[in-house]
XYZ file of C-alpha atoms in Angstrom:
314
model
C -37.769 230.633 -86.609
C -38.938 227.036 -86.837
C -41.785 228.071 -89.115
C -39.321 228.123 -92.005
C -38.791 224.373 -92.044
C -41.448 222.622 -90.009
C -44.269 222.863 -92.586
C -42.178 220.799 -95.002
C -41.306 218.213 -92.372
C -44.874 218.024 -91.124
C -46.356 217.581 -94.573
C -44.002 214.748 -95.447
C -44.005 212.732 -92.232
C -46.815 213.197 -89.785
C -49.922 212.222 -91.697
C -49.080 208.575 -92.304
C -51.041 205.811 -90.571
C -49.460 203.954 -87.614
C -47.176 201.027 -88.395
C -46.058 197.989 -86.440
C -43.476 198.725 -83.753
C -41.523 196.771 -81.176
C -41.158 197.595 -77.499
C -38.104 196.202 -75.774
C -35.573 196.389 -73.034
C -32.252 194.565 -72.933
C -33.846 191.194 -72.195
C -37.459 191.204 -73.371
C -39.101 191.728 -76.740
C -42.840 192.304 -77.123
C -44.320 192.609 -80.614
C -47.649 194.310 -81.172
C -49.572 196.703 -83.424
C -48.709 200.381 -83.056
C -52.361 201.268 -82.645
C -52.344 199.457 -79.292
C -51.145 201.640 -76.445
C -49.736 200.069 -73.301
C -51.172 200.907 -69.895
C -48.375 202.089 -67.612
C -48.142 204.323 -64.576
C -46.174 207.541 -64.910
C -43.935 208.842 -62.143
C -44.013 212.492 -61.092
C -40.540 213.982 -60.760
C -39.547 215.772 -57.577
C -38.339 219.372 -57.616
C -34.781 218.148 -57.039
C -35.029 215.738 -59.968
C -36.284 218.524 -62.231
C -33.456 220.803 -61.106
C -30.987 218.060 -62.005
C -31.781 218.524 -65.691
C -30.808 222.217 -65.694
C -27.056 221.842 -66.365
C -27.757 219.609 -69.362
C -30.392 222.015 -70.670
C -27.830 224.812 -70.520
C -25.243 222.669 -72.311
C -27.785 221.987 -75.079
C -28.599 225.703 -75.303
C -24.920 226.671 -75.469
C -24.552 224.668 -78.689
C -26.683 227.320 -80.416
C -24.117 230.014 -79.543
C -20.971 229.120 -81.529
C -19.636 232.667 -81.435
C -19.105 232.367 -77.676
C -17.968 228.768 -77.350
C -14.213 229.294 -77.823
C -13.991 231.561 -74.776
C -16.956 229.940 -73.014
C -18.736 233.280 -72.896
C -22.128 232.574 -74.431
C -24.358 234.261 -71.888
C -26.435 232.506 -69.260
C -25.844 229.022 -70.647
C -22.073 229.269 -70.262
C -22.308 231.072 -66.932
C -24.541 228.328 -65.535
C -21.799 225.759 -66.250
C -18.917 228.055 -65.432
C -16.420 225.333 -64.498
C -16.726 223.592 -67.874
C -13.358 222.806 -69.469
C -13.660 223.102 -73.247
C -11.654 220.572 -75.238
C -12.716 221.245 -78.822
C -15.417 222.679 -81.033
C -16.266 223.023 -84.717
C -18.884 222.960 -87.430
C -20.394 225.674 -89.578
C -24.118 225.257 -88.923
C -24.689 224.264 -92.550
C -22.591 221.406 -93.929
C -21.696 220.388 -90.368
C -23.774 221.163 -87.273
C -21.935 223.182 -84.642
C -20.615 220.983 -81.859
C -18.342 221.116 -78.852
C -16.992 218.759 -76.232
C -15.175 219.021 -72.930
C -15.206 218.052 -69.279
C -17.556 219.178 -66.510
C -15.846 218.853 -63.098
C -19.069 219.567 -61.217
C -20.960 216.818 -63.049
C -17.858 214.618 -63.372
C -18.716 213.752 -66.947
C -17.486 214.450 -70.453
C -20.024 216.510 -72.405
C -20.610 216.102 -76.153
C -23.093 218.661 -77.484
C -24.521 219.396 -80.932
C -26.534 222.352 -82.171
C -30.083 221.760 -83.320
C -31.612 222.949 -86.557
C -30.920 226.537 -87.561
C -33.661 227.389 -90.085
C -31.484 230.168 -91.524
C -29.055 227.505 -92.774
C -30.666 225.673 -95.709
C -28.506 222.551 -95.506
C -29.311 222.171 -91.823
C -33.015 222.347 -92.674
C -32.659 219.784 -95.455
C -31.052 217.386 -92.979
C -34.397 217.264 -91.177
C -36.390 216.823 -94.387
C -34.221 213.913 -95.629
C -36.364 211.350 -93.807
C -35.928 208.004 -95.667
C -34.308 205.359 -93.467
C -30.822 204.076 -94.192
C -28.568 201.371 -92.792
C -25.916 202.215 -90.228
C -22.290 202.548 -91.253
C -20.777 199.278 -90.004
C -17.425 200.987 -89.446
C -18.927 203.615 -87.146
C -21.367 201.225 -85.455
C -19.479 197.926 -85.109
C -21.675 195.016 -84.160
C -24.947 196.886 -84.669
C -27.783 194.719 -86.029
C -28.261 195.020 -89.763
C -31.990 195.640 -89.388
C -31.415 198.821 -87.366
C -32.262 201.717 -89.693
C -32.076 205.468 -89.082
C -33.198 208.728 -90.689
C -30.775 209.364 -93.552
C -30.180 213.011 -92.737
C -29.500 212.310 -89.069
C -27.134 209.489 -89.990
C -25.087 211.764 -92.247
C -25.059 214.616 -89.711
C -23.728 212.331 -86.978
C -21.130 210.812 -89.290
C -19.739 214.265 -90.120
C -18.195 214.609 -86.658
C -18.021 210.995 -85.477
C -14.254 210.512 -85.798
C -13.486 213.864 -84.159
C -15.887 213.185 -81.299
C -14.509 209.698 -80.704
C -10.907 210.905 -80.606
C -11.854 213.779 -78.305
C -13.768 211.568 -75.887
C -10.886 209.110 -75.681
C -8.457 211.945 -74.970
C -10.757 213.416 -72.313
C -11.235 210.042 -70.629
C -7.464 209.740 -70.363
C -6.877 213.287 -69.091
C -9.820 213.498 -66.684
C -9.773 209.950 -65.394
C -13.520 209.618 -65.838
C -15.400 206.936 -67.727
C -18.615 208.982 -67.813
C -19.733 210.530 -71.098
C -22.978 212.455 -71.640
C -24.325 213.357 -75.084
C -26.725 216.309 -75.105
C -28.698 218.201 -77.713
C -31.970 219.846 -78.677
C -34.058 219.092 -81.780
C -31.698 217.882 -84.538
C -28.902 218.140 -81.964
C -30.829 215.686 -79.810
C -31.123 213.260 -82.714
C -27.357 213.435 -83.230
C -26.839 212.987 -79.481
C -28.935 209.801 -79.560
C -26.764 208.421 -82.349
C -23.576 209.623 -80.649
C -24.517 207.770 -77.470
C -24.843 204.432 -79.271
C -21.766 205.142 -81.402
C -19.617 205.920 -78.354
C -20.811 202.888 -76.398
C -20.105 200.517 -79.282
C -16.629 201.975 -79.810
C -15.694 202.481 -76.137
C -17.496 199.668 -74.287
C -15.829 200.556 -70.989
C -17.372 204.044 -71.017
C -20.530 204.813 -69.058
C -22.519 206.575 -71.765
C -25.572 208.694 -70.996
C -27.735 210.959 -73.125
C -30.062 213.838 -72.284
C -32.053 215.310 -75.164
C -34.690 218.011 -75.518
C -37.427 218.136 -78.164
C -35.832 215.283 -80.080
C -37.544 213.829 -83.170
C -37.725 210.107 -83.757
C -34.403 208.875 -85.150
C -34.886 205.358 -86.480
C -36.964 202.220 -86.721
C -37.972 199.902 -83.838
C -34.772 197.867 -84.221
C -32.775 201.081 -83.768
C -34.831 201.986 -80.683
C -34.067 198.539 -79.262
C -30.358 199.132 -79.858
C -30.520 202.446 -77.986
C -32.329 200.809 -75.066
C -29.806 197.970 -74.898
C -26.648 200.055 -75.390
C -26.962 203.409 -73.655
C -26.499 203.312 -69.886
C -28.988 206.112 -69.191
C -31.194 207.800 -71.775
C -33.571 210.688 -71.042
C -35.540 212.496 -73.736
C -37.358 215.568 -72.442
C -40.487 216.707 -74.300
C -41.994 220.086 -73.482
C -45.774 220.334 -73.161
C -47.369 220.240 -76.646
C -44.159 220.278 -78.688
C -44.945 218.470 -81.943
C -41.368 217.703 -83.028
C -41.145 214.543 -80.848
C -43.996 212.937 -82.841
C -41.982 213.355 -86.068
C -41.223 211.528 -88.299
C -44.490 209.632 -87.944
C -44.743 206.077 -86.658
C -46.544 205.267 -89.891
C -43.232 205.809 -91.652
C -41.619 203.153 -89.474
C -40.023 205.412 -86.857
C -39.963 204.745 -83.110
C -38.550 206.356 -79.971
C -36.419 204.510 -77.428
C -37.415 204.483 -73.784
C -36.736 207.354 -71.397
C -39.415 209.978 -72.049
C -39.693 212.777 -69.515
C -42.691 214.955 -70.319
C -43.148 218.498 -69.053
C -46.905 218.565 -68.548
C -46.804 222.182 -67.455
C -44.208 224.436 -65.866
C -43.070 222.752 -62.664
C -44.838 219.446 -63.397
C -42.666 216.800 -65.031
C -43.491 213.102 -65.368
C -41.424 210.087 -66.397
C -43.241 207.938 -68.965
C -42.034 204.314 -68.923
C -41.573 202.303 -72.080
C -41.245 203.627 -75.615
C -43.636 206.208 -77.092
C -46.590 203.899 -76.595
C -48.005 204.735 -73.154
C -51.733 205.321 -72.874
C -51.373 207.748 -69.962
C -52.817 211.142 -70.851
C -49.714 212.876 -69.502
C -47.315 211.322 -72.060
C -46.533 213.005 -75.378
C -48.108 210.407 -77.640
C -51.438 211.136 -75.954
C -51.155 214.901 -75.430
C -49.974 215.447 -79.023
C -51.682 212.674 -81.029
C -51.210 214.599 -84.293
C -49.520 217.739 -85.571
C -52.694 219.784 -85.440
C -52.817 219.473 -81.659
C -49.194 220.506 -81.195
C -47.620 223.880 -80.482
C -44.387 224.690 -82.287
C -43.451 227.363 -79.737
C -43.237 224.707 -77.025
C -40.286 223.286 -78.949
C -38.134 226.190 -77.764
C -39.129 225.851 -74.113
C -39.290 226.711 -71.396
C -37.498 223.694 -69.980
C -37.720 224.585 -66.278
C -37.436 228.242 -67.232
C -34.730 227.757 -69.875
C -35.321 228.444 -73.569
C -33.182 226.795 -76.257
C -32.567 228.580 -79.578
C -30.216 231.010 -81.280
C -32.293 233.941 -80.035
C -31.232 233.243 -76.442
C -27.495 233.628 -77.109
């Protein structure tokens, strides 16, 4: 299915030369050239740590099954999170990506999930292709630095549901008594989840905001990546084997990932790659998929610990 839109995205983004990027955490800034990779040690995840991602993978997969969301009967993904309490849902997969939100008693967190790209919906595809960087909406992102820029299509997609998501999260925090919020998504849905996480933290500072994404493209420039690192309480972006989507849009176009990469080297072997997408370890995505020609589009769909994410799994 992805073959319908990826050639356009690849042709327009991935062949540019590397650009300058910034690596940061909340207290330290290190400037350097993007061609310089940083030597860091990866950490191999335990079986229990890998299993801990499964509920979030299923929540991301469920977003591709809008026909079953209202009754929470979307096949294995809904069954796996059977105690989930749906609060609201919407979207049309074209003008507005499908989304849903609710409360997970077993995880004790509010879940905000967005569907990824559906290549059968032209407007959804064009959201990915609209790659020029734009400024953040100061109303939606109060206090964000003015030099933080994001992919124009992702910005607009997140803005489409921002007010609804914010109101829903506030209502769920009041009704559930939790301060924990987790944004999840795959592909384009992961890009929206990244923006949602920052948006929610800036608007509800008392919330503990986390994000778990799968096969997420780069969302913004280095200043945006710094904002994610400084704002979001816990951010994990899972990349599967040789998936090429996480190297898009190219760093040569001024895009950068925040910290938090978890790379599935092979089924059952996951590693945590410290720093941004600049590690020189051969097990991190920037090394295993140095360009689009060495990537595998099928890895974008999974498996993520045995779970595939796409409309065909609904």
